[in-house]
């Protein structure tokens, strides 16, 4: 055996590093030779002296009220101690292993503390064996010397030398160990805990800690088996992931909330939209993407499969492998093959995964380190969803009161759940939202309700939480369906619910002080559509509005809640038609029932004028061959869109069309019909202003022969008779066939027409009947070759 103190001390001195002398409270840097003290690695010693002892602590200066990890022994003379860092060597390593019989690792270095206590020279050594450590005490004087090891306030071990003669004595202990949950385990210890919590601790022979048990997202079933039990809560703009981390959505897009590699064809996404303010987003709907199908969970408890609405009850309904059910608290969707549950009450969603250990979660619910933009889903989002808005702060909000309300989550009965579900993310989400957005539409209870539901996953019932907070466990706005541009909210006065316009959608109308879209004008009709939620925002009952004719009421679209007022040729609804130069104006008014023009009224009064203005159309030209029976042309100019048909007949009853093989003779009477289709005959009539003939297609060519002038028959041609003009949407006249002498055998006919509003106008031309004179000498009556007639008109 090696010689004890003299040999060891001499060896240490020869191999020693720079010495540090301590006479007062000091921090000794041992980072070049850190000591793993019962499983905790330290690089400093905090040294101070009491009246009787020297205290050498690893984590802080000694405090009798909170002792920490310390080595304590008798105080040296003159309160003086010397500290050295000593290099390792194989002789010293072998000597320590023989003394302890437990150390297995290689010696790396040691910390030597020397001091004088009475007649004894004291040498205390802390040996660094990596994950292991040893403490050695040597004294050469008469008397008892002891140093104790403590962890927190627990005495672990001691080294002791008791000399009765002047002789060197020593003692060595192993100060290795493992720590887990504030408990110290000796090397070589295996502890199997109760299977109810599924955990075990192993401290190896070289003081390496190994633990087994349920992971941070798992829980023990009570039979030693761990299962995944992760809960993700999405409420308002906040996502609280399965690890309790927060993420806040600032825009109005759709995001991937939850997916797992074990189900590649399954995805849960959340669609965030605005409500009363443009600068605050809310979870608006949840979509489950399952095997190529979309199951939409929406506000009001509505559930849609792709484009069809499902009818649900408390009894589960299997849809593409998903069990769907609905009650007064909300809608639940369960994927039984992996025990995935998705709950949505129209305001908050909770996604729970209960499955075998090792299952992982992706999306905003599982990976809070991902940027939200990486998880945005453009195919489910609007094109401008990324735009963020700023609005003036709401001065009516008392943030102190809001904070006090949100902090109820740390009080009873919620406090009983605080150890299982950290309330802080819910409190932060609550205050962040309610300090910016008014506490309406159930928002005052929304975060409390979400926390209570998360606690229910850990079997916390939170007795009477609803009565203590004035909340209800039932879903807000259940069974009320709003359109895409609306959300369900609470009326300020009565507390009843209705559909409100979303702030972004309403802003484009509010900028123009409008309640709806622009008037839609067509040739035979006009319509004006009000956005139903806009009049309601002004406390206007749109179901009580009418046009000039009280029987003409708005038509409500049950899906969009748009209210359309319209009139047409078959139902004029009191429309007033006027003219202004070359324009025709159709005007009607949306008004309240029993509208009053009195100076004062005590009922909401609405008067919205809307009109359509049509310009007179331009001239159009077509070629008409009599033997082709007829010619028709579709005419579009502005809002007008109708067909003009021209036909020629050989009899006054207009039954015998001129056909391709008809024999037409000079001076034979021909009856012409100019007929329109698509015009509102009750409002306008067609007036033929003039018709004239040329032997060329151009209306301005010569020679020219007038048939109708100023809406009346040309008095210079006694064969012309205007039978109907300005009475309806057709014009009739007749003349005897002729040809131009010395020119072409072709005859082109040109007519100019216009539309005349019937209301307030006499559209029939006033004609005198002077004595007829014979035709121009330039016209002759000869057998007629096949004629071509060009017809030109205006409208």
JSON list of C-alpha atoms in Angstrom, two decimals, residues 277-375:
[
{"chain": "A", "resi": 277, "resn": "UNK", "atom": "CA", "xyz": [-62.39, 45.45, -36.27]},
{"chain": "A", "resi": 278, "resn": "UNK", "atom": "CA", "xyz": [-60.09, 45.03, -39.24]},
{"chain": "A", "resi": 279, "resn": "UNK", "atom": "CA", "xyz": [-56.93, 44.75, -37.12]},
{"chain": "A", "resi": 280, "resn": "UNK", "atom": "CA", "xyz": [-57.95, 41.71, -35.02]},
{"chain": "A", "resi": 281, "resn": "UNK", "atom": "CA", "xyz": [-58.33, 38.23, -36.51]},
{"chain": "A", "resi": 282, "resn": "UNK", "atom": "CA", "xyz": [-60.52, 35.46, -35.16]},
{"chain": "A", "resi": 283, "resn": "UNK", "atom": "CA", "xyz": [-60.66, 31.77, -35.83]},
{"chain": "A", "resi": 284, "resn": "UNK", "atom": "CA", "xyz": [-63.73, 31.68, -38.07]},
{"chain": "A", "resi": 285, "resn": "UNK", "atom": "CA", "xyz": [-63.98, 28.07, -39.21]},
{"chain": "A", "resi": 286, "resn": "UNK", "atom": "CA", "xyz": [-62.12, 24.77, -39.06]},
{"chain": "A", "resi": 287, "resn": "UNK", "atom": "CA", "xyz": [-61.70, 22.44, -42.02]},
{"chain": "A", "resi": 288, "resn": "UNK", "atom": "CA", "xyz": [-60.81, 18.75, -41.86]},
{"chain": "A", "resi": 289, "resn": "UNK", "atom": "CA", "xyz": [-59.16, 17.55, -45.06]},
{"chain": "A", "resi": 290, "resn": "UNK", "atom": "CA", "xyz": [-59.80, 13.80, -45.19]},
{"chain": "A", "resi": 291, "resn": "UNK", "atom": "CA", "xyz": [-59.00, 11.61, -48.19]},
{"chain": "A", "resi": 292, "resn": "UNK", "atom": "CA", "xyz": [-59.53, 14.45, -50.64]},
{"chain": "A", "resi": 293, "resn": "UNK", "atom": "CA", "xyz": [-62.78, 15.69, -49.03]},
{"chain": "A", "resi": 294, "resn": "UNK", "atom": "CA", "xyz": [-63.29, 18.88, -47.02]},
{"chain": "A", "resi": 295, "resn": "UNK", "atom": "CA", "xyz": [-65.41, 18.82, -43.88]},
{"chain": "A", "resi": 296, "resn": "UNK", "atom": "CA", "xyz": [-66.04, 22.43, -42.82]},
{"chain": "A", "resi": 297, "resn": "UNK", "atom": "CA", "xyz": [-66.97, 23.23, -39.20]},
{"chain": "A", "resi": 298, "resn": "UNK", "atom": "CA", "xyz": [-68.45, 26.73, -39.17]},
{"chain": "A", "resi": 299, "resn": "UNK", "atom": "CA", "xyz": [-69.96, 29.26, -36.78]},
{"chain": "A", "resi": 300, "resn": "UNK", "atom": "CA", "xyz": [-73.47, 28.44, -35.66]},
{"chain": "A", "resi": 301, "resn": "UNK", "atom": "CA", "xyz": [-72.76, 24.70, -35.67]},
{"chain": "A", "resi": 302, "resn": "UNK", "atom": "CA", "xyz": [-73.11, 24.38, -39.45]},
{"chain": "A", "resi": 303, "resn": "UNK", "atom": "CA", "xyz": [-71.13, 21.51, -40.95]},
{"chain": "A", "resi": 304, "resn": "UNK", "atom": "CA", "xyz": [-70.55, 21.17, -44.67]},
{"chain": "A", "resi": 305, "resn": "UNK", "atom": "CA", "xyz": [-69.12, 18.26, -46.62]},
{"chain": "A", "resi": 306, "resn": "UNK", "atom": "CA", "xyz": [-67.55, 19.83, -49.69]},
{"chain": "A", "resi": 307, "resn": "UNK", "atom": "CA", "xyz": [-70.52, 21.89, -50.97]},
{"chain": "A", "resi": 308, "resn": "UNK", "atom": "CA", "xyz": [-73.40, 20.16, -49.16]},
{"chain": "A", "resi": 309, "resn": "UNK", "atom": "CA", "xyz": [-74.70, 20.89, -45.66]},
{"chain": "A", "resi": 310, "resn": "UNK", "atom": "CA", "xyz": [-74.90, 18.02, -43.17]},
{"chain": "A", "resi": 311, "resn": "UNK", "atom": "CA", "xyz": [-77.61, 17.59, -40.55]},
{"chain": "A", "resi": 312, "resn": "UNK", "atom": "CA", "xyz": [-76.08, 16.41, -37.27]},
{"chain": "A", "resi": 313, "resn": "UNK", "atom": "CA", "xyz": [-77.29, 15.46, -33.82]},
{"chain": "A", "resi": 314, "resn": "UNK", "atom": "CA", "xyz": [-75.79, 14.14, -30.60]},
{"chain": "A", "resi": 315, "resn": "UNK", "atom": "CA", "xyz": [-75.64, 10.70, -32.21]},
{"chain": "A", "resi": 316, "resn": "UNK", "atom": "CA", "xyz": [-72.43, 10.18, -34.16]},
{"chain": "A", "resi": 317, "resn": "UNK", "atom": "CA", "xyz": [-72.58, 10.12, -37.95]},
{"chain": "A", "resi": 318, "resn": "UNK", "atom": "CA", "xyz": [-69.72, 8.49, -39.87]},
{"chain": "A", "resi": 319, "resn": "UNK", "atom": "CA", "xyz": [-68.50, 10.63, -42.78]},
{"chain": "A", "resi": 320, "resn": "UNK", "atom": "CA", "xyz": [-65.36, 9.48, -44.63]},
{"chain": "A", "resi": 321, "resn": "UNK", "atom": "CA", "xyz": [-63.98, 7.80, -41.54]},
{"chain": "A", "resi": 322, "resn": "UNK", "atom": "CA", "xyz": [-64.81, 10.74, -39.25]},
{"chain": "A", "resi": 323, "resn": "UNK", "atom": "CA", "xyz": [-67.41, 10.46, -36.48]},
{"chain": "A", "resi": 324, "resn": "UNK", "atom": "CA", "xyz": [-69.37, 13.73, -36.44]},
{"chain": "A", "resi": 325, "resn": "UNK", "atom": "CA", "xyz": [-71.74, 14.82, -33.68]},
{"chain": "A", "resi": 326, "resn": "UNK", "atom": "CA", "xyz": [-73.28, 18.05, -32.46]},
{"chain": "A", "resi": 327, "resn": "UNK", "atom": "CA", "xyz": [-74.76, 19.26, -29.21]},
{"chain": "A", "resi": 328, "resn": "UNK", "atom": "CA", "xyz": [-75.38, 22.63, -27.55]},
{"chain": "A", "resi": 329, "resn": "UNK", "atom": "CA", "xyz": [-71.69, 23.08, -26.75]},
{"chain": "A", "resi": 330, "resn": "UNK", "atom": "CA", "xyz": [-70.48, 22.68, -30.34]},
{"chain": "A", "resi": 331, "resn": "UNK", "atom": "CA", "xyz": [-69.45, 20.16, -32.99]},
{"chain": "A", "resi": 332, "resn": "UNK", "atom": "CA", "xyz": [-67.07, 17.24, -32.39]},
{"chain": "A", "resi": 333, "resn": "UNK", "atom": "CA", "xyz": [-65.21, 15.34, -35.10]},
{"chain": "A", "resi": 334, "resn": "UNK", "atom": "CA", "xyz": [-63.34, 12.17, -34.11]},
{"chain": "A", "resi": 335, "resn": "UNK", "atom": "CA", "xyz": [-60.91, 10.15, -36.19]},
{"chain": "A", "resi": 336, "resn": "UNK", "atom": "CA", "xyz": [-61.16, 6.90, -34.28]},
{"chain": "A", "resi": 337, "resn": "UNK", "atom": "CA", "xyz": [-58.29, 5.03, -35.95]},
{"chain": "A", "resi": 338, "resn": "UNK", "atom": "CA", "xyz": [-55.76, 7.43, -34.38]},
{"chain": "A", "resi": 339, "resn": "UNK", "atom": "CA", "xyz": [-57.93, 8.86, -31.60]},
{"chain": "A", "resi": 340, "resn": "UNK", "atom": "CA", "xyz": [-57.86, 12.38, -32.97]},
{"chain": "A", "resi": 341, "resn": "UNK", "atom": "CA", "xyz": [-60.63, 14.65, -31.71]},
{"chain": "A", "resi": 342, "resn": "UNK", "atom": "CA", "xyz": [-61.46, 18.10, -33.10]},
{"chain": "A", "resi": 343, "resn": "UNK", "atom": "CA", "xyz": [-63.98, 20.28, -31.28]},
{"chain": "A", "resi": 344, "resn": "UNK", "atom": "CA", "xyz": [-65.28, 23.63, -32.54]},
{"chain": "A", "resi": 345, "resn": "UNK", "atom": "CA", "xyz": [-67.91, 25.83, -30.91]},
{"chain": "A", "resi": 346, "resn": "UNK", "atom": "CA", "xyz": [-67.85, 28.60, -33.52]},
{"chain": "A", "resi": 347, "resn": "UNK", "atom": "CA", "xyz": [-65.24, 30.65, -31.65]},
{"chain": "A", "resi": 348, "resn": "UNK", "atom": "CA", "xyz": [-62.59, 28.26, -30.31]},
{"chain": "A", "resi": 349, "resn": "UNK", "atom": "CA", "xyz": [-61.20, 24.93, -31.46]},
{"chain": "A", "resi": 350, "resn": "UNK", "atom": "CA", "xyz": [-59.48, 22.24, -29.46]},
{"chain": "A", "resi": 351, "resn": "UNK", "atom": "CA", "xyz": [-57.59, 19.46, -31.15]},
{"chain": "A", "resi": 352, "resn": "UNK", "atom": "CA", "xyz": [-56.65, 16.43, -29.05]},
{"chain": "A", "resi": 353, "resn": "UNK", "atom": "CA", "xyz": [-54.42, 13.55, -30.13]},
{"chain": "A", "resi": 354, "resn": "UNK", "atom": "CA", "xyz": [-54.49, 10.41, -28.01]},
{"chain": "A", "resi": 355, "resn": "UNK", "atom": "CA", "xyz": [-52.40, 7.64, -29.51]},
{"chain": "A", "resi": 356, "resn": "UNK", "atom": "CA", "xyz": [-49.37, 5.42, -29.03]},
{"chain": "A", "resi": 357, "resn": "UNK", "atom": "CA", "xyz": [-46.16, 7.00, -27.78]},
{"chain": "A", "resi": 358, "resn": "UNK", "atom": "CA", "xyz": [-44.00, 8.35, -30.56]},
{"chain": "A", "resi": 359, "resn": "UNK", "atom": "CA", "xyz": [-46.78, 9.99, -32.54]},
{"chain": "A", "resi": 360, "resn": "UNK", "atom": "CA", "xyz": [-45.77, 13.50, -33.62]},
{"chain": "A", "resi": 361, "resn": "UNK", "atom": "CA", "xyz": [-47.71, 16.68, -34.34]},
{"chain": "A", "resi": 362, "resn": "UNK", "atom": "CA", "xyz": [-47.03, 19.13, -37.16]},
{"chain": "A", "resi": 363, "resn": "UNK", "atom": "CA", "xyz": [-48.58, 22.48, -38.11]},
{"chain": "A", "resi": 364, "resn": "UNK", "atom": "CA", "xyz": [-49.10, 25.48, -35.83]},
{"chain": "A", "resi": 365, "resn": "UNK", "atom": "CA", "xyz": [-50.29, 23.12, -33.10]},
{"chain": "A", "resi": 366, "resn": "UNK", "atom": "CA", "xyz": [-47.07, 21.11, -33.12]},
{"chain": "A", "resi": 367, "resn": "UNK", "atom": "CA", "xyz": [-44.18, 23.28, -34.23]},
{"chain": "A", "resi": 368, "resn": "UNK", "atom": "CA", "xyz": [-44.25, 26.71, -32.67]},
{"chain": "A", "resi": 369, "resn": "UNK", "atom": "CA", "xyz": [-40.76, 27.44, -34.03]},
{"chain": "A", "resi": 370, "resn": "UNK", "atom": "CA", "xyz": [-42.08, 27.50, -37.58]},
{"chain": "A", "resi": 371, "resn": "UNK", "atom": "CA", "xyz": [-42.95, 30.84, -39.09]},
{"chain": "A", "resi": 372, "resn": "UNK", "atom": "CA", "xyz": [-46.71, 31.20, -39.63]},
{"chain": "A", "resi": 373, "resn": "UNK", "atom": "CA", "xyz": [-46.04, 32.17, -43.25]},
{"chain": "A", "resi": 374, "resn": "UNK", "atom": "CA", "xyz": [-44.55, 28.70, -43.81]},
{"chain": "A", "resi": 375, "resn": "UNK", "atom": "CA", "xyz": [-47.85, 27.14, -42.76]}
]
